[in-house]
Amino acid sequence: MATEPEEGRGGDLRKPFLHTGSWYRMASRHSSMFGSSAQFRESAVSVLFCVLVIALGPVQFGFTFGYSSPTQSQIIKDLGLELSEFSIFGSLANIGAMVGAIASGQISEYIGRKGSLMIAAIPSIIGWLAISFANEVSFLYMGRLLAGFGIGIISYTAPVFIAEIAPQNMRGTLGTVNQLAITLGLMVVYLGGIFIRWRLLAVLGILPCLALIPGLFFVPESPRWLAKMGMMEEFEASLQILRGFDVDITVEATEIKKAVASSSKMAAIRFSDLRRKRYWFPLMLGFGLLVLQQLSGINGVLFYSSNIFESAGISAGNVATFSLGAIQVVATGVATLLMDKAGRRVLLIVSTAGMTVSLLLVAVAFYVEGVISKDSSLYDVMAILSLVGLLGMIIFFSLGVGPIPWIIMSEILPVNIKGLAGSIATLANFLTSWGVTVTANLLLDWSRGGTFAIYTSFCALMLLFVALWLPETKGRTLEEIQSSFR
């Protein structure tokens, strides 16, 4: 069913940075070349392999953003930093990620999803090497910025790539792998922080991207991106390898072609067009969810969790932080199983409600701790309650607030504004995350109870936002979801 490539729309200037390659085009016509390898005959296994390779990017994401928590005391001592200087170091990942986010949409649209991930891997590797060899704060800052830049590109490209290659009935489950990989990266860096010095831990930070680069050569480019670029032969070959050689892809291919043809006929978007519901409503949802996700305070807690635990009266702060990471991995794994069964909307309502209650418990516990003696038996009770609240926050975050905003963003944005709108939404996420992380230590010094009360109010606001406006996207194709906003 192959058609001739369309030269007019894509042109040679927009060939993928990592060309789709002849290996899977040959395979789609001569599947026997793979012998009896089941992984190339079963779509679920083929897509799963591709998603696992892509997920190395989010593993890097989690490792980068979790690095500051277990290494704070070591870096401050070894380099003689002030707390404010380390707070800047912690927040610089977000600054770099904001720059990466601005570029991510256009890079991803111009050279493809695979090329974007390749580009993201390079500054990440350089950044981690700069951190590991830093003898002064300037090298530390430069490395953190470069690592953050790569993360900014990965954070947009990875969930979009996964959503575009996943079958309709697996999109929610596979989309959650993005967040699961982030939590795995967090857990690994928390575990490493217990046993490994900060310089060696930084060297280990290059491993996910070192594995990602060769892995990408075995992953086909996004079929939807190939269709948009007019490379129809590559589009059909990519879709066939992702679905399996014995699967008839005619219906799905036709739907994608229609959606691409429809978007290609549209004139360039003007600012006045954003008043139309088909644009402003999905933009509001994607922007709102990603901003409110960060205003919940999650990165403030994860970045400085060791210190938070110690201030709550738990002496083994790094061990408690690792336990937090491990619980987050398990909870996100549960969300992966539930995503295509319970649906995005229900999980997000349960998640935000649970976070609100958990954060309220932490705020109350810290308030009480501030007015009683440390020798009081009630002080120990409050320490336990604050730990329970923090664990509850992480569990409920992982069930919905963590993975779902990225899934929703990759599902609802219209094709013709996806790159620009996705960049803006990702930028807003990191800008908010930077604000939260740079103020977290200062707010905790001001009032631990007051800090968590602020985070509680934003979680309650997100619950209201989801209940009022978020539609269910489970069981619908990307084309159906986007057309529903017209």
Short mmCIF file of C-alpha atoms in Angstrom, two decimals:
data_model
loop_
_atom_site.label_atom_id
_atom_site.label_comp_id
_atom_site.label_asym_id
_atom_site.label_seq_id
_atom_site.Cartn_x
_atom_site.Cartn_y
_atom_site.Cartn_z
CA MET A 1 0.00 0.00 0.00
CA ALA A 2 3.04 2.26 -0.28
CA THR A 3 2.55 5.57 -2.04
CA GLU A 4 5.08 7.82 -3.69
CA PRO A 5 6.75 10.36 -1.40
CA GLU A 6 5.38 13.86 -1.64
CA GLU A 7 8.23 16.26 -2.40
CA GLY A 8 6.37 19.50 -2.06
CA ARG A 9 5.56 19.59 1.59
CA GLY A 10 8.55 18.21 3.35
CA GLY A 11 11.44 18.69 1.00
CA ASP A 12 14.94 17.40 1.53
CA LEU A 13 15.63 20.11 4.11
CA ARG A 14 13.40 18.32 6.56
CA LYS A 15 14.75 14.82 6.32
CA PRO A 16 15.14 13.35 9.81
CA PHE A 17 18.45 14.11 11.52
CA LEU A 18 18.67 10.39 12.22
CA HIS A 19 17.33 9.06 8.95
CA THR A 20 14.64 6.44 9.31
CA GLY A 21 17.04 4.05 7.63
CA SER A 22 16.52 1.16 5.28
CA TRP A 23 16.50 -1.57 7.91
CA TYR A 24 12.85 -1.39 8.84
CA ARG A 25 11.66 -0.39 5.36
CA MET A 26 13.25 -3.58 4.07
CA ALA A 27 11.82 -5.43 7.02
CA SER A 28 8.28 -4.27 6.33
CA ARG A 29 8.50 -5.84 2.88
CA HIS A 30 10.69 -8.82 3.71
CA SER A 31 9.88 -9.62 7.33
CA SER A 32 11.52 -13.01 6.93
CA MET A 33 14.91 -11.31 7.15
CA PHE A 34 14.37 -11.25 10.94
CA GLY A 35 13.83 -14.98 11.03
CA SER A 36 11.43 -16.04 13.75
CA SER A 37 12.17 -13.08 16.05
CA ALA A 38 8.87 -12.51 17.82
CA GLN A 39 9.75 -8.98 18.86
CA PHE A 40 9.48 -7.79 15.26
CA ARG A 41 6.20 -9.64 14.66
CA GLU A 42 4.24 -8.55 17.71
CA SER A 43 3.34 -4.87 17.80
CA ALA A 44 3.17 -4.71 21.59
CA VAL A 45 6.73 -5.98 21.94
CA SER A 46 8.02 -3.77 19.13
CA VAL A 47 6.41 -0.61 20.54
CA LEU A 48 7.51 -1.52 24.06
CA PHE A 49 11.13 -1.81 22.93
CA CYS A 50 10.93 1.62 21.28
CA VAL A 51 9.33 3.18 24.36
CA LEU A 52 11.99 1.68 26.65
CA VAL A 53 14.74 3.22 24.52
CA ILE A 54 13.00 6.61 24.49
CA ALA A 55 12.50 6.30 28.27
CA LEU A 56 16.26 6.56 28.79
CA GLY A 57 15.74 10.29 28.25
CA PRO A 58 13.27 10.63 31.14
CA VAL A 59 15.61 8.50 33.30
CA GLN A 60 18.20 11.22 32.66
CA PHE A 61 15.53 13.80 33.59
CA GLY A 62 14.92 12.18 36.98
CA PHE A 63 18.62 11.70 37.71
CA THR A 64 19.34 15.35 36.93
CA PHE A 65 16.58 16.81 39.06
CA GLY A 66 17.17 14.43 41.95
CA TYR A 67 20.93 14.99 42.10
CA SER A 68 20.84 18.05 44.36
CA SER A 69 19.01 16.31 47.22
CA PRO A 70 21.54 13.67 48.41
CA THR A 71 24.62 15.74 47.47
CA GLN A 72 23.78 19.06 49.15
CA SER A 73 25.89 18.67 52.30
CA GLN A 74 28.84 17.12 50.43
CA ILE A 75 29.05 19.83 47.76
CA ILE A 76 28.62 22.67 50.26
CA LYS A 77 31.43 21.24 52.41
CA ASP A 78 33.87 20.35 49.60
CA LEU A 79 33.53 23.60 47.66
CA GLY A 80 32.81 25.88 50.61
CA LEU A 81 29.46 27.11 49.27
CA GLU A 82 26.81 29.13 51.06
CA LEU A 83 23.27 27.73 51.24
CA SER A 84 22.12 30.44 48.82
CA GLU A 85 24.81 29.39 46.31
CA PHE A 86 23.70 25.78 46.45
CA SER A 87 20.08 26.87 46.05
CA ILE A 88 21.14 28.62 42.84
CA PHE A 89 22.90 25.42 41.72
CA GLY A 90 19.76 23.40 42.39
CA SER A 91 17.57 25.83 40.45
CA LEU A 92 19.91 26.23 37.45
CA ALA A 93 18.72 22.92 36.02
CA ASN A 94 15.37 24.61 35.57
CA ILE A 95 16.98 27.65 33.91
CA GLY A 96 18.74 25.40 31.41
CA ALA A 97 15.56 23.39 30.94
CA MET A 98 13.63 26.58 30.15
CA VAL A 99 16.05 27.41 27.35
CA GLY A 100 15.79 23.83 26.10
CA ALA A 101 12.01 23.98 26.31
CA ILE A 102 11.90 27.12 24.16
CA ALA A 103 13.87 25.33 21.44
CA SER A 104 12.35 21.86 21.90
CA GLY A 105 9.21 22.29 19.83
CA GLN A 106 10.92 23.77 16.79
CA ILE A 107 13.85 21.34 16.96
CA SER A 108 11.43 18.43 17.22
CA GLU A 109 9.33 19.68 14.31
CA TYR A 110 12.31 20.44 12.08
CA ILE A 111 14.58 17.41 12.51
CA GLY A 112 12.23 14.86 14.03
CA ARG A 113 11.75 13.26 17.41
CA LYS A 114 14.84 11.04 17.15
CA GLY A 115 17.13 13.89 16.15
CA SER A 116 15.84 15.98 19.05
CA LEU A 117 16.70 13.29 21.58
CA MET A 118 20.15 12.91 20.04
CA ILE A 119 20.79 16.64 20.33
CA ALA A 120 19.53 16.64 23.93
CA ALA A 121 21.95 13.88 24.92
CA ILE A 122 25.09 15.79 23.96
CA PRO A 123 24.85 18.82 26.34
CA SER A 124 23.65 16.50 29.10
CA ILE A 125 26.83 14.43 28.87
CA ILE A 126 29.05 17.53 28.74
CA GLY A 127 27.20 19.05 31.69
CA TRP A 128 27.66 16.03 33.93
CA LEU A 129 31.37 15.89 33.13
CA ALA A 130 31.70 19.59 34.02
CA ILE A 131 30.00 18.97 37.38
CA SER A 132 32.17 15.96 38.17
CA PHE A 133 35.43 17.89 37.57
CA ALA A 134 34.28 21.21 39.08
CA ASN A 135 36.65 22.85 41.54
CA GLU A 136 34.82 26.15 41.68
CA VAL A 137 31.24 27.25 41.58
CA SER A 138 31.32 28.55 37.98
CA PHE A 139 32.00 25.07 36.54
CA LEU A 140 29.32 23.64 38.80
CA TYR A 141 26.82 26.19 37.49
CA MET A 142 27.82 25.68 33.85
CA GLY A 143 27.43 21.92 34.11
CA ARG A 144 24.03 22.24 35.76
CA LEU A 145 22.84 24.61 33.01
CA LEU A 146 23.99 22.29 30.22
CA ALA A 147 22.40 19.23 31.83
CA GLY A 148 19.20 21.23 32.29
CA PHE A 149 19.21 22.32 28.63
CA GLY A 150 19.19 18.70 27.50
CA ILE A 151 16.39 17.91 29.93
CA GLY A 152 14.29 20.76 28.53
CA ILE A 153 14.36 19.17 25.07
CA ILE A 154 13.77 15.66 26.42
CA SER A 155 10.81 16.73 28.57
CA TYR A 156 8.79 17.80 25.51
CA THR A 157 10.06 15.33 22.94
CA ALA A 158 9.85 12.07 24.91
CA PRO A 159 6.11 12.16 25.83
CA VAL A 160 5.16 13.40 22.35
CA PHE A 161 7.26 10.68 20.70
CA ILE A 162 5.70 7.98 22.89
CA ALA A 163 2.15 9.25 22.26
CA GLU A 164 2.72 9.32 18.50
CA ILE A 165 4.03 5.75 18.22
CA ALA A 166 1.72 4.08 20.77
CA PRO A 167 -1.43 2.19 19.66
CA GLN A 168 -4.69 3.80 20.80
CA ASN A 169 -5.44 1.09 23.39
CA MET A 170 -1.96 1.33 24.95
CA ARG A 171 -1.30 5.08 24.76
CA GLY A 172 -2.14 5.81 28.39
CA THR A 173 -0.11 2.90 29.73
CA LEU A 174 2.91 3.60 27.55
CA GLY A 175 2.61 7.34 28.15
CA THR A 176 2.97 6.73 31.87
CA VAL A 177 6.33 5.05 31.21
CA ASN A 178 7.68 8.59 30.76
CA GLN A 179 6.94 9.44 34.40
CA LEU A 180 7.92 5.94 35.57
CA ALA A 181 11.35 6.47 34.00
CA ILE A 182 11.69 9.86 35.71
CA THR A 183 10.95 8.28 39.10
CA LEU A 184 13.42 5.48 38.35
CA GLY A 185 16.10 8.11 37.68
CA LEU A 186 15.23 9.80 40.97
CA MET A 187 15.41 6.54 42.90
CA VAL A 188 18.78 5.63 41.38
CA VAL A 189 20.35 8.99 42.26
CA TYR A 190 18.89 8.85 45.77
CA LEU A 191 20.35 5.35 46.25
CA GLY A 192 23.68 6.40 44.80
CA GLY A 193 23.79 9.41 47.11
CA ILE A 194 23.87 7.12 50.15
CA PHE A 195 27.02 5.27 49.07
CA ILE A 196 28.78 7.36 46.40
CA ARG A 197 30.54 10.72 46.60
CA TRP A 198 29.06 13.54 44.54
CA ARG A 199 31.78 13.62 41.86
CA LEU A 200 31.49 9.92 40.99
CA LEU A 201 27.72 10.22 41.11
CA ALA A 202 27.95 12.99 38.50
CA VAL A 203 30.04 10.71 36.26
CA LEU A 204 27.34 8.03 36.53
CA GLY A 205 24.87 10.70 35.37
CA ILE A 206 26.11 10.38 31.79
CA LEU A 207 25.12 6.70 31.48
CA PRO A 208 21.44 7.12 30.45
CA CYS A 209 22.35 9.40 27.53
CA LEU A 210 25.31 7.21 26.55
CA ALA A 211 22.85 4.31 26.21
CA LEU A 212 20.19 6.49 24.52
CA ILE A 213 22.39 7.53 21.59
CA PRO A 214 23.03 4.04 20.11
CA GLY A 215 19.55 2.87 21.09
CA LEU A 216 17.93 5.50 18.89
CA PHE A 217 19.37 3.85 15.77
CA PHE A 218 17.06 0.89 16.38
CA VAL A 219 13.89 2.98 16.84
CA PRO A 220 11.78 4.13 13.85
CA GLU A 221 10.89 7.79 13.56
CA SER A 222 7.39 8.93 14.57
CA PRO A 223 4.95 7.96 11.79
CA ARG A 224 2.88 11.11 12.33
CA TRP A 225 5.94 13.33 11.98
CA LEU A 226 7.01 11.50 8.81
CA ALA A 227 3.52 11.95 7.34
CA LYS A 228 3.58 15.64 8.21
CA MET A 229 6.93 15.99 6.42
CA GLY A 230 5.52 14.31 3.30
CA MET A 231 7.73 11.20 3.55
CA MET A 232 4.93 8.74 2.89
CA GLU A 233 7.00 5.65 2.15
CA GLU A 234 8.92 6.06 5.39
CA PHE A 235 5.66 6.87 7.21
CA GLU A 236 4.01 3.60 6.19
CA ALA A 237 7.15 1.56 6.86
CA SER A 238 7.50 3.08 10.35
CA LEU A 239 3.84 2.47 11.18
CA GLN A 240 4.05 -1.11 9.91
CA ILE A 241 7.08 -2.01 12.03
CA LEU A 242 5.46 -0.45 15.10
CA ARG A 243 2.19 -2.34 14.64
CA GLY A 244 3.63 -5.63 13.38
CA PHE A 245 4.12 -7.03 9.89
CA ASP A 246 0.96 -9.13 10.01
CA VAL A 247 -1.25 -6.18 11.03
CA ASP A 248 -3.35 -4.27 8.49
CA ILE A 249 -2.49 -0.60 9.06
CA THR A 250 -4.77 0.76 6.31
CA VAL A 251 -7.40 2.33 8.59
CA GLU A 252 -4.92 3.95 10.97
CA ALA A 253 -2.72 5.18 8.13
CA THR A 254 -5.74 6.72 6.39
CA GLU A 255 -6.81 8.56 9.57
CA ILE A 256 -3.33 9.98 10.06
CA LYS A 257 -3.10 11.07 6.42
CA LYS A 258 -6.47 12.81 6.65
CA ALA A 259 -5.47 14.65 9.82
CA VAL A 260 -2.15 15.72 8.29
CA ALA A 261 -3.82 16.81 5.05
CA SER A 262 -6.36 18.84 7.00
CA SER A 263 -3.70 20.61 9.05
CA SER A 264 -1.53 21.30 5.99
CA LYS A 265 -4.39 23.22 4.34
CA MET A 266 -4.65 25.63 7.27
CA ALA A 267 -3.08 29.04 7.00
CA ALA A 268 -0.42 30.08 9.47
CA ILE A 269 -1.83 30.65 12.93
CA ARG A 270 -2.40 34.27 13.87
CA PHE A 271 -2.75 35.56 17.41
CA SER A 272 -6.42 36.32 16.78
CA ASP A 273 -7.02 32.64 15.94
CA LEU A 274 -6.25 31.70 19.54
CA ARG A 275 -9.71 32.99 20.46
CA ARG A 276 -11.21 29.95 18.75
CA LYS A 277 -12.07 27.11 21.11
CA ARG A 278 -10.12 24.55 19.09
CA TYR A 279 -6.96 26.43 20.11
CA TRP A 280 -7.54 28.24 23.40
CA PHE A 281 -9.20 25.35 25.21
CA PRO A 282 -6.48 22.70 24.70
CA LEU A 283 -3.84 25.39 25.31
CA MET A 284 -5.51 26.32 28.59
CA LEU A 285 -5.69 22.66 29.66
CA GLY A 286 -2.09 21.82 28.77
CA PHE A 287 -0.69 25.07 30.19
CA GLY A 288 -2.82 24.93 33.34
CA LEU A 289 -2.04 21.32 34.20
CA LEU A 290 1.72 21.67 33.72
CA VAL A 291 1.89 24.88 35.78
CA LEU A 292 -0.30 23.57 38.60
CA GLN A 293 1.73 20.34 38.66
CA GLN A 294 4.76 22.35 39.76
CA LEU A 295 2.88 24.71 42.07
CA SER A 296 2.00 21.62 44.12
CA GLY A 297 5.58 21.96 45.43
CA ILE A 298 6.71 18.54 44.25
CA ASN A 299 10.16 19.64 43.07
CA GLY A 300 10.75 21.69 46.19
CA VAL A 301 10.15 18.52 48.20
CA LEU A 302 12.18 16.22 45.93
CA PHE A 303 15.13 18.60 45.53
CA TYR A 304 15.55 19.15 49.26
CA SER A 305 13.86 16.06 50.70
CA SER A 306 16.88 15.02 52.77
CA ASN A 307 16.91 18.34 54.61
CA ILE A 308 13.12 18.30 54.98
CA PHE A 309 13.25 14.85 56.60
CA GLU A 310 16.06 15.91 58.92
CA SER A 311 14.15 19.03 59.95
CA ALA A 312 11.16 16.78 60.68
CA GLY A 313 13.30 14.91 63.20
CA ILE A 314 14.37 11.97 61.00
CA SER A 315 18.16 11.63 61.32
CA ALA A 316 18.81 9.35 58.32
CA GLY A 317 17.61 11.89 55.76
CA ASN A 318 19.25 10.28 52.70
CA VAL A 319 17.86 6.84 53.53
CA ALA A 320 14.37 8.30 53.97
CA THR A 321 14.78 10.12 50.64
CA PHE A 322 15.68 6.86 48.88
CA SER A 323 12.61 5.23 50.42
CA LEU A 324 10.61 8.12 49.02
CA GLY A 325 12.05 7.46 45.55
CA ALA A 326 11.35 3.74 45.76
CA ILE A 327 7.74 4.35 46.78
CA GLN A 328 7.38 6.78 43.90
CA VAL A 329 8.53 4.12 41.42
CA VAL A 330 6.02 1.59 42.79
CA ALA A 331 3.15 4.11 42.79
CA THR A 332 3.93 5.19 39.23
CA GLY A 333 4.00 1.53 38.21
CA VAL A 334 0.47 1.18 39.62
CA ALA A 335 -0.58 4.26 37.63
CA THR A 336 0.83 2.62 34.49
CA LEU A 337 -1.50 -0.34 35.00
CA LEU A 338 -4.53 1.84 35.73
CA MET A 339 -4.12 4.56 33.09
CA ASP A 340 -6.03 2.84 30.27
CA LYS A 341 -8.55 1.25 32.65
CA ALA A 342 -9.60 3.99 35.06
CA GLY A 343 -8.93 6.86 32.67
CA ARG A 344 -6.96 10.10 32.96
CA ARG A 345 -9.68 12.26 34.49
CA VAL A 346 -10.62 9.90 37.35
CA LEU A 347 -6.99 9.22 38.27
CA LEU A 348 -6.18 12.92 38.25
CA ILE A 349 -9.12 13.77 40.54
CA VAL A 350 -8.11 11.03 43.00
CA SER A 351 -4.47 12.12 42.78
CA THR A 352 -5.08 15.84 43.43
CA ALA A 353 -7.53 15.13 46.27
CA GLY A 354 -5.03 12.78 47.93
CA MET A 355 -2.19 15.30 47.56
CA THR A 356 -4.32 18.05 49.08
CA VAL A 357 -5.10 15.97 52.19
CA SER A 358 -1.48 14.74 52.50
CA LEU A 359 0.03 18.23 52.25
CA LEU A 360 -2.48 19.57 54.75
CA LEU A 361 -1.36 16.86 57.18
CA VAL A 362 2.32 17.85 56.70
CA ALA A 363 1.49 21.55 57.22
CA VAL A 364 -0.37 20.86 60.45
CA ALA A 365 2.39 18.55 61.72
CA PHE A 366 5.08 21.18 61.09
CA TYR A 367 2.98 23.92 62.71
CA VAL A 368 2.55 21.82 65.86
CA GLU A 369 6.27 20.92 65.91
CA GLY A 370 7.08 24.61 65.91
CA VAL A 371 5.19 25.33 69.13
CA ILE A 372 6.09 22.32 71.29
CA SER A 373 9.32 21.15 72.90
CA LYS A 374 11.55 18.67 71.08
CA ASP A 375 11.60 16.59 74.26
CA SER A 376 7.82 16.17 74.14
CA SER A 377 6.38 12.81 73.11
CA LEU A 378 3.99 14.73 70.85
CA TYR A 379 7.00 15.98 68.89
CA ASP A 380 7.83 12.39 67.86
CA VAL A 381 4.19 11.85 66.87
CA MET A 382 4.29 14.95 64.66
CA ALA A 383 7.52 13.73 63.03
CA ILE A 384 5.77 10.48 62.13
CA LEU A 385 2.70 12.35 60.82
CA SER A 386 4.87 14.61 58.65
CA LEU A 387 6.59 11.53 57.21
CA VAL A 388 3.21 9.90 56.50
CA GLY A 389 2.01 13.09 54.82
CA LEU A 390 5.14 13.35 52.64
CA LEU A 391 4.83 9.70 51.61
CA GLY A 392 1.15 10.25 50.85
CA MET A 393 2.03 13.29 48.74
CA ILE A 394 4.53 11.28 46.68
CA ILE A 395 2.18 8.31 46.23
CA PHE A 396 -0.76 10.43 45.08
CA PHE A 397 1.48 12.60 42.89
CA SER A 398 2.78 9.47 41.16
CA LEU A 399 -0.75 8.14 40.57
CA GLY A 400 -1.83 11.10 38.48
CA VAL A 401 -0.37 14.58 38.89
CA GLY A 402 3.08 13.36 37.83
CA PRO A 403 2.38 11.47 34.58
CA ILE A 404 -1.01 12.72 33.37
CA PRO A 405 -0.30 16.41 32.55
CA TRP A 406 2.46 15.30 30.14
CA ILE A 407 0.17 12.67 28.59
CA ILE A 408 -2.66 15.19 28.20
CA MET A 409 -0.30 17.76 26.65
CA SER A 410 0.90 15.22 24.07
CA GLU A 411 -2.69 14.18 23.26
CA ILE A 412 -4.73 17.38 22.99
CA LEU A 413 -2.59 19.98 21.22
CA PRO A 414 -3.63 20.54 17.56
CA VAL A 415 -1.12 19.32 14.99
CA ASN A 416 -0.50 22.72 13.40
CA ILE A 417 0.47 24.42 16.68
CA LYS A 418 1.86 21.41 18.54
CA GLY A 419 5.53 22.39 18.34
CA LEU A 420 5.09 26.01 19.42
CA ALA A 421 2.34 25.35 21.97
CA GLY A 422 4.20 22.37 23.42
CA SER A 423 7.32 24.49 23.84
CA ILE A 424 5.36 27.23 25.62
CA ALA A 425 3.64 24.75 27.95
CA THR A 426 6.95 23.02 28.73
CA LEU A 427 8.63 26.39 29.31
CA ALA A 428 5.85 27.37 31.72
CA ASN A 429 6.34 24.09 33.59
CA PHE A 430 10.07 24.66 34.07
CA LEU A 431 9.67 28.35 34.85
CA THR A 432 7.25 27.43 37.63
CA SER A 433 9.53 24.61 38.76
CA TRP A 434 12.44 27.07 38.94
CA GLY A 435 10.37 29.45 41.06
CA VAL A 436 9.43 26.61 43.42
CA THR A 437 12.95 25.21 43.78
CA VAL A 438 14.72 28.55 44.19
CA THR A 439 12.28 29.58 46.94
CA ALA A 440 11.85 26.20 48.67
CA ASN A 441 14.84 26.48 51.04
CA LEU A 442 14.01 30.11 51.82
CA LEU A 443 10.35 29.33 52.48
CA LEU A 444 11.26 26.37 54.69
CA ASP A 445 13.56 28.63 56.72
CA TRP A 446 10.68 31.11 57.04
CA SER A 447 8.00 28.59 58.07
CA ARG A 448 7.82 24.88 57.33
CA GLY A 449 4.10 24.78 58.14
CA GLY A 450 3.43 27.89 56.06
CA THR A 451 5.34 26.46 53.08
CA PHE A 452 3.25 23.30 52.97
CA ALA A 453 0.06 25.29 53.52
CA ILE A 454 0.87 27.21 50.32
CA TYR A 455 1.45 23.95 48.43
CA THR A 456 -1.84 22.60 49.83
CA SER A 457 -3.80 25.55 48.44
CA PHE A 458 -2.40 25.03 44.93
CA CYS A 459 -3.28 21.32 45.02
CA ALA A 460 -6.86 22.24 45.98
CA LEU A 461 -6.93 24.68 43.04
CA MET A 462 -5.74 21.94 40.68
CA LEU A 463 -8.49 19.62 41.94
CA LEU A 464 -11.07 22.27 41.06
CA PHE A 465 -9.45 22.87 37.64
CA VAL A 466 -9.55 19.17 36.72
CA ALA A 467 -13.10 18.62 37.99
CA LEU A 468 -14.46 21.58 35.99
CA TRP A 469 -12.63 21.41 32.67
CA LEU A 470 -10.64 18.26 31.93
CA PRO A 471 -12.32 15.86 29.44
CA GLU A 472 -11.57 12.14 29.32
CA THR A 473 -9.18 11.09 26.52
CA LYS A 474 -9.06 7.36 27.24
CA GLY A 475 -9.89 5.11 24.30
CA ARG A 476 -9.78 7.85 21.64
CA THR A 477 -7.30 8.38 18.82
CA LEU A 478 -5.19 11.53 18.80
CA GLU A 479 -7.13 12.71 15.74
CA GLU A 480 -10.49 12.19 17.52
CA ILE A 481 -9.32 14.06 20.63
CA GLN A 482 -8.06 17.06 18.69
CA SER A 483 -11.13 17.26 16.46
CA SER A 484 -13.43 17.27 19.53
CA PHE A 485 -12.29 20.80 20.43
CA ARG A 486 -13.57 22.29 17.19
#
